[in-house]
Amino acid sequence: GNSVTQMEGPVTLSEEAFLTINCTYTATGYPSLFWYVQYPGEGLQLLLKATKADDKGSNKGFEATYRKETTSFHLEKGSVQVSDSAVYFCALSQSPSGLQGAQKLVFGQGTRLTINP
Amino acid sequence: DAGVIQSPRHEVTEMGQEVTLRCKPISGHDYLFWYRQTMMRGLELLIYFNNNVPIDDSGMPEDRFSAKMPNASFSTLKIQPSEPRDSAVYFCASSSGLAGRSTYEQYFGPGTRLTVT
């Protein structure tokens, strides 16, 4: 079945460091890919997305590129801030076919990121 | 626009009591999801609905859990009787699956933190 594997956490970095959180997936067809972020005490929020191969999603300085050849969607940011401390989830849609099952997202286990000043 | 609304935000109850969690999805969304999040098991999909009809309840832990969606703007998740191992944060999310307009993004509520003593 479809699955998402994320880099094991927790990840601790200093402010202004470069961030990479790895995400690889297994899926049939051509899923859409997502990164969600969860700040302490809150629900998940969509951070960025990509809907087809070679698409680059970006938001708030974060980027991720949909790599079909390596089945990856790694999250990167050039210079992290203390306010980026959160849990990050990689996810995929089951299928772009529009069937009911397509609306079900498969989430990775989450990666906790802590940025120290 | 109002986001997904959940109530209560916090619930503390004694083992054996009935617990009802409530969710109001984003207006116009036709999919509604219930998730449970714990440190041990991460984010788990419990059940989801399309047009008020349950599509997949394979994630519901056992018969003590039930979910209903009597109309497009309201859903409940009930636990009866509750047990300490049900302590978790329960999230509701909604999305739009309308043909030609779906982006498969899910919008999460702030969650209900349930503690069963």
PDB file of N, CA and C in Angstrom, chain A residues 32 34 36 38 41-46 49 51 87 89 93 95-105 107-109 112, chain B residues 9 31 33 35 37 39 42-43 45 48 50 55-56 58 91 95-98 102-111 113:
ATOM      1  N   SER A  32      -0.446  13.540  -5.126  1.00  0.00           N
ATOM      2  CA  SER A  32       0.002  14.862  -4.715  1.00  0.00           C
ATOM      3  C   SER A  32       0.759  14.714  -3.396  1.00  0.00           C
ATOM      4  N   PHE A  34       2.520  16.674   0.141  1.00  0.00           N
ATOM      5  CA  PHE A  34       2.283  17.792   1.031  1.00  0.00           C
ATOM      6  C   PHE A  34       3.292  17.791   2.176  1.00  0.00           C
ATOM      7  N   TYR A  36       2.930  19.381   6.029  1.00  0.00           N
ATOM      8  CA  TYR A  36       2.131  20.051   7.029  1.00  0.00           C
ATOM      9  C   TYR A  36       3.025  20.386   8.218  1.00  0.00           C
ATOM     10  N   GLN A  38       2.880  21.507  12.450  1.00  0.00           N
ATOM     11  CA  GLN A  38       2.065  21.577  13.662  1.00  0.00           C
ATOM     12  C   GLN A  38       2.838  22.320  14.732  1.00  0.00           C
ATOM     13  N   GLY A  41       0.464  22.933  20.558  1.00  0.00           N
ATOM     14  CA  GLY A  41      -0.902  23.195  20.988  1.00  0.00           C
ATOM     15  C   GLY A  41      -1.879  23.490  19.872  1.00  0.00           C
ATOM     16  N   GLU A  42      -1.465  23.292  18.625  1.00  0.00           N
ATOM     17  CA  GLU A  42      -2.342  23.621  17.502  1.00  0.00           C
ATOM     18  C   GLU A  42      -2.560  22.413  16.600  1.00  0.00           C
ATOM     19  N   GLY A  43      -3.501  22.570  15.666  1.00  0.00           N
ATOM     20  CA  GLY A  43      -3.718  21.550  14.655  1.00  0.00           C
ATOM     21  C   GLY A  43      -2.697  21.670  13.535  1.00  0.00           C
ATOM     22  N   LEU A  44      -2.745  20.705  12.612  1.00  0.00           N
ATOM     23  CA  LEU A  44      -1.817  20.732  11.484  1.00  0.00           C
ATOM     24  C   LEU A  44      -2.241  21.815  10.498  1.00  0.00           C
ATOM     25  N   GLN A  45      -1.241  22.467   9.910  1.00  0.00           N
ATOM     26  CA  GLN A  45      -1.488  23.493   8.892  1.00  0.00           C
ATOM     27  C   GLN A  45      -0.710  23.101   7.642  1.00  0.00           C
ATOM     28  N   LEU A  46      -1.313  23.299   6.492  1.00  0.00           N
ATOM     29  CA  LEU A  46      -0.607  23.040   5.247  1.00  0.00           C
ATOM     30  C   LEU A  46       0.523  24.046   5.092  1.00  0.00           C
ATOM     31  N   LYS A  49       2.804  22.336  -1.003  1.00  0.00           N
ATOM     32  CA  LYS A  49       2.354  21.146  -1.718  1.00  0.00           C
ATOM     33  C   LYS A  49       2.929  21.127  -3.127  1.00  0.00           C
ATOM     34  N   THR A  51       1.873  18.942  -6.907  1.00  0.00           N
ATOM     35  CA  THR A  51       0.879  18.028  -7.465  1.00  0.00           C
ATOM     36  C   THR A  51       1.391  17.158  -8.602  1.00  0.00           C
ATOM     37  N   VAL A  87       6.466  20.504  14.722  1.00  0.00           N
ATOM     38  CA  VAL A  87       6.528  19.146  14.170  1.00  0.00           C
ATOM     39  C   VAL A  87       6.108  19.222  12.712  1.00  0.00           C
ATOM     40  N   PHE A  89       5.132  17.232   9.135  1.00  0.00           N
ATOM     41  CA  PHE A  89       4.586  15.985   8.605  1.00  0.00           C
ATOM     42  C   PHE A  89       4.608  16.007   7.085  1.00  0.00           C
ATOM     43  N   SER A  93      -1.466  12.196  -1.148  1.00  0.00           N
ATOM     44  CA  SER A  93      -2.836  11.805  -1.470  1.00  0.00           C
ATOM     45  C   SER A  93      -2.769  10.464  -2.145  1.00  0.00           C
ATOM     46  N   SER A  95      -4.486   9.137  -4.593  1.00  0.00           N
ATOM     47  CA  SER A  95      -4.590   9.090  -6.053  1.00  0.00           C
ATOM     48  C   SER A  95      -5.213  10.386  -6.532  1.00  0.00           C
ATOM     49  N   PRO A  96      -4.837  10.868  -7.679  1.00  0.00           N
ATOM     50  CA  PRO A  96      -5.446  12.096  -8.200  1.00  0.00           C
ATOM     51  C   PRO A  96      -6.690  11.830  -9.018  1.00  0.00           C
ATOM     52  N   SER A  97      -7.203  10.610  -8.928  1.00  0.00           N
ATOM     53  CA  SER A  97      -8.275  10.213  -9.829  1.00  0.00           C
ATOM     54  C   SER A  97      -9.610  10.844  -9.502  1.00  0.00           C
ATOM     55  N   GLY A  98      -9.729  11.439  -8.349  1.00  0.00           N
ATOM     56  CA  GLY A  98     -11.013  12.043  -7.994  1.00  0.00           C
ATOM     57  C   GLY A  98     -11.951  11.090  -7.304  1.00  0.00           C
ATOM     58  N   LEU A  99     -11.531   9.831  -7.127  1.00  0.00           N
ATOM     59  CA  LEU A  99     -12.377   8.897  -6.406  1.00  0.00           C
ATOM     60  C   LEU A  99     -12.383   9.257  -4.917  1.00  0.00           C
ATOM     61  N   GLN A 100     -13.329   8.721  -4.202  1.00  0.00           N
ATOM     62  CA  GLN A 100     -13.456   9.042  -2.779  1.00  0.00           C
ATOM     63  C   GLN A 100     -12.155   8.777  -2.030  1.00  0.00           C
ATOM     64  N   GLY A 101     -11.494   7.653  -2.365  1.00  0.00           N
ATOM     65  CA  GLY A 101     -10.267   7.313  -1.650  1.00  0.00           C
ATOM     66  C   GLY A 101      -9.162   8.329  -1.845  1.00  0.00           C
ATOM     67  N   ALA A 102      -9.265   9.123  -2.926  1.00  0.00           N
ATOM     68  CA  ALA A 102      -8.211  10.095  -3.205  1.00  0.00           C
ATOM     69  C   ALA A 102      -8.128  11.171  -2.140  1.00  0.00           C
ATOM     70  N   GLN A 103      -9.204  11.382  -1.435  1.00  0.00           N
ATOM     71  CA  GLN A 103      -9.200  12.436  -0.435  1.00  0.00           C
ATOM     72  C   GLN A 103      -8.488  12.016   0.844  1.00  0.00           C
ATOM     73  N   LYS A 104      -8.192  10.747   0.973  1.00  0.00           N
ATOM     74  CA  LYS A 104      -7.555  10.250   2.185  1.00  0.00           C
ATOM     75  C   LYS A 104      -6.056  10.480   2.076  1.00  0.00           C
ATOM     76  N   LEU A 105      -5.484  11.232   2.998  1.00  0.00           N
ATOM     77  CA  LEU A 105      -4.052  11.484   2.992  1.00  0.00           C
ATOM     78  C   LEU A 105      -3.335  10.442   3.838  1.00  0.00           C
ATOM     79  N   PHE A 107      -0.029  10.047   6.061  1.00  0.00           N
ATOM     80  CA  PHE A 107       0.948  10.892   6.740  1.00  0.00           C
ATOM     81  C   PHE A 107       2.165  10.090   7.178  1.00  0.00           C
ATOM     82  N   GLY A 108       3.305  10.741   7.163  1.00  0.00           N
ATOM     83  CA  GLY A 108       4.481  10.199   7.814  1.00  0.00           C
ATOM     84  C   GLY A 108       4.355  10.344   9.319  1.00  0.00           C
ATOM     85  N   GLN A 109       5.347   9.886  10.031  1.00  0.00           N
ATOM     86  CA  GLN A 109       5.271   9.857  11.489  1.00  0.00           C
ATOM     87  C   GLN A 109       5.562  11.207  12.130  1.00  0.00           C
ATOM     88  N   ARG A 112      10.049  16.197  14.737  1.00  0.00           N
ATOM     89  CA  ARG A 112      10.054  17.339  15.650  1.00  0.00           C
ATOM     90  C   ARG A 112      11.326  18.153  15.433  1.00  0.00           C
TER      91      ARG A 112
ATOM     92  N   ARG B   9     -12.340  22.172  23.683  1.00  0.00           N
ATOM     93  CA  ARG B   9     -10.907  22.170  23.430  1.00  0.00           C
ATOM     94  C   ARG B   9     -10.185  21.234  24.391  1.00  0.00           C
ATOM     95  N   TYR B  31     -15.916  16.489   2.566  1.00  0.00           N
ATOM     96  CA  TYR B  31     -15.218  15.406   3.254  1.00  0.00           C
ATOM     97  C   TYR B  31     -14.905  15.840   4.687  1.00  0.00           C
ATOM     98  N   PHE B  33     -12.897  14.285   8.292  1.00  0.00           N
ATOM     99  CA  PHE B  33     -11.988  13.263   8.817  1.00  0.00           C
ATOM    100  C   PHE B  33     -11.855  13.430  10.330  1.00  0.00           C
ATOM    101  N   TYR B  35      -9.169  12.258  13.336  1.00  0.00           N
ATOM    102  CA  TYR B  35      -7.849  11.709  13.624  1.00  0.00           C
ATOM    103  C   TYR B  35      -7.638  11.675  15.138  1.00  0.00           C
ATOM    104  N   GLN B  37      -4.208  11.661  17.847  1.00  0.00           N
ATOM    105  CA  GLN B  37      -2.764  11.838  17.912  1.00  0.00           C
ATOM    106  C   GLN B  37      -2.267  11.553  19.322  1.00  0.00           C
ATOM    107  N   MET B  39       1.591  10.388  21.520  1.00  0.00           N
ATOM    108  CA  MET B  39       3.046  10.324  21.407  1.00  0.00           C
ATOM    109  C   MET B  39       3.478   8.952  20.895  1.00  0.00           C
ATOM    110  N   GLY B  42       1.512   8.370  17.126  1.00  0.00           N
ATOM    111  CA  GLY B  42       1.496   9.436  16.133  1.00  0.00           C
ATOM    112  C   GLY B  42       0.084   9.799  15.726  1.00  0.00           C
ATOM    113  N   LEU B  43      -0.082  10.196  14.460  1.00  0.00           N
ATOM    114  CA  LEU B  43      -1.364  10.644  13.930  1.00  0.00           C
ATOM    115  C   LEU B  43      -2.052   9.459  13.245  1.00  0.00           C
ATOM    116  N   LEU B  45      -5.687   8.034  11.432  1.00  0.00           N
ATOM    117  CA  LEU B  45      -7.011   8.316  10.867  1.00  0.00           C
ATOM    118  C   LEU B  45      -8.006   7.326  11.457  1.00  0.00           C
ATOM    119  N   TYR B  48     -13.554   8.543   8.063  1.00  0.00           N
ATOM    120  CA  TYR B  48     -13.868   9.734   7.299  1.00  0.00           C
ATOM    121  C   TYR B  48     -15.195   9.587   6.561  1.00  0.00           C
ATOM    122  N   ASN B  50     -17.910  11.194   3.433  1.00  0.00           N
ATOM    123  CA  ASN B  50     -18.110  11.955   2.213  1.00  0.00           C
ATOM    124  C   ASN B  50     -19.598  12.215   2.089  1.00  0.00           C
ATOM    125  N   ILE B  55     -17.220   6.545   4.905  1.00  0.00           N
ATOM    126  CA  ILE B  55     -16.582   5.846   3.783  1.00  0.00           C
ATOM    127  C   ILE B  55     -15.618   4.770   4.289  1.00  0.00           C
ATOM    128  N   ASP B  56     -14.869   5.074   5.317  1.00  0.00           N
ATOM    129  CA  ASP B  56     -13.850   4.141   5.805  1.00  0.00           C
ATOM    130  C   ASP B  56     -13.723   4.329   7.311  1.00  0.00           C
ATOM    131  N   SER B  58     -12.155   1.905   9.179  1.00  0.00           N
ATOM    132  CA  SER B  58     -11.223   0.845   9.559  1.00  0.00           C
ATOM    133  C   SER B  58     -10.246   1.267  10.651  1.00  0.00           C
ATOM    134  N   PHE B  91      -8.354  15.247  16.447  1.00  0.00           N
ATOM    135  CA  PHE B  91      -8.486  16.300  15.444  1.00  0.00           C
ATOM    136  C   PHE B  91      -9.590  15.954  14.456  1.00  0.00           C
ATOM    137  N   SER B  95     -12.167  18.662   3.866  1.00  0.00           N
ATOM    138  CA  SER B  95     -11.596  18.967   2.556  1.00  0.00           C
ATOM    139  C   SER B  95     -12.703  18.990   1.521  1.00  0.00           C
ATOM    140  N   SER B  96     -12.353  19.518   0.350  1.00  0.00           N
ATOM    141  CA  SER B  96     -13.304  19.570  -0.748  1.00  0.00           C
ATOM    142  C   SER B  96     -12.896  18.575  -1.821  1.00  0.00           C
ATOM    143  N   GLY B  97     -13.821  17.694  -2.193  1.00  0.00           N
ATOM    144  CA  GLY B  97     -13.536  16.710  -3.226  1.00  0.00           C
ATOM    145  C   GLY B  97     -14.299  16.967  -4.504  1.00  0.00           C
ATOM    146  N   LEU B  98     -14.774  18.187  -4.666  1.00  0.00           N
ATOM    147  CA  LEU B  98     -15.597  18.483  -5.829  1.00  0.00           C
ATOM    148  C   LEU B  98     -14.806  18.270  -7.114  1.00  0.00           C
ATOM    149  N   SER B 102     -10.883  19.765  -6.558  1.00  0.00           N
ATOM    150  CA  SER B 102     -10.220  19.238  -5.372  1.00  0.00           C
ATOM    151  C   SER B 102      -8.713  19.393  -5.471  1.00  0.00           C
ATOM    152  N   THR B 103      -8.111  19.818  -4.395  1.00  0.00           N
ATOM    153  CA  THR B 103      -6.654  19.854  -4.325  1.00  0.00           C
ATOM    154  C   THR B 103      -6.157  18.886  -3.269  1.00  0.00           C
ATOM    155  N   TYR B 104      -7.079  18.133  -2.666  1.00  0.00           N
ATOM    156  CA  TYR B 104      -6.767  17.103  -1.682  1.00  0.00           C
ATOM    157  C   TYR B 104      -6.209  17.658  -0.383  1.00  0.00           C
ATOM    158  N   GLU B 105      -6.168  18.979  -0.242  1.00  0.00           N
ATOM    159  CA  GLU B 105      -5.705  19.555   1.016  1.00  0.00           C
ATOM    160  C   GLU B 105      -6.729  19.323   2.101  1.00  0.00           C
ATOM    161  N   GLN B 106      -6.254  19.017   3.263  1.00  0.00           N
ATOM    162  CA  GLN B 106      -7.139  18.900   4.410  1.00  0.00           C
ATOM    163  C   GLN B 106      -6.870  20.065   5.360  1.00  0.00           C
ATOM    164  N   TYR B 107      -7.953  20.607   5.911  1.00  0.00           N
ATOM    165  CA  TYR B 107      -7.877  21.719   6.845  1.00  0.00           C
ATOM    166  C   TYR B 107      -8.245  21.190   8.232  1.00  0.00           C
ATOM    167  N   PHE B 108      -7.329  21.383   9.152  1.00  0.00           N
ATOM    168  CA  PHE B 108      -7.490  20.809  10.482  1.00  0.00           C
ATOM    169  C   PHE B 108      -8.062  21.804  11.480  1.00  0.00           C
ATOM    170  N   GLY B 109      -8.853  21.279  12.414  1.00  0.00           N
ATOM    171  CA  GLY B 109      -9.280  22.055  13.548  1.00  0.00           C
ATOM    172  C   GLY B 109      -8.188  22.102  14.605  1.00  0.00           C
ATOM    173  N   PRO B 110      -8.426  22.832  15.690  1.00  0.00           N
ATOM    174  CA  PRO B 110      -7.407  22.985  16.740  1.00  0.00           C
ATOM    175  C   PRO B 110      -7.266  21.771  17.641  1.00  0.00           C
ATOM    176  N   GLY B 111      -8.210  20.845  17.545  1.00  0.00           N
ATOM    177  CA  GLY B 111      -8.105  19.620  18.325  1.00  0.00           C
ATOM    178  C   GLY B 111      -8.824  19.697  19.664  1.00  0.00           C
ATOM    179  N   ARG B 113      -8.229  18.025  23.392  1.00  0.00           N
ATOM    180  CA  ARG B 113      -7.328  17.230  24.242  1.00  0.00           C
ATOM    181  C   ARG B 113      -8.164  16.491  25.274  1.00  0.00           C
TER     182      ARG B 113
END
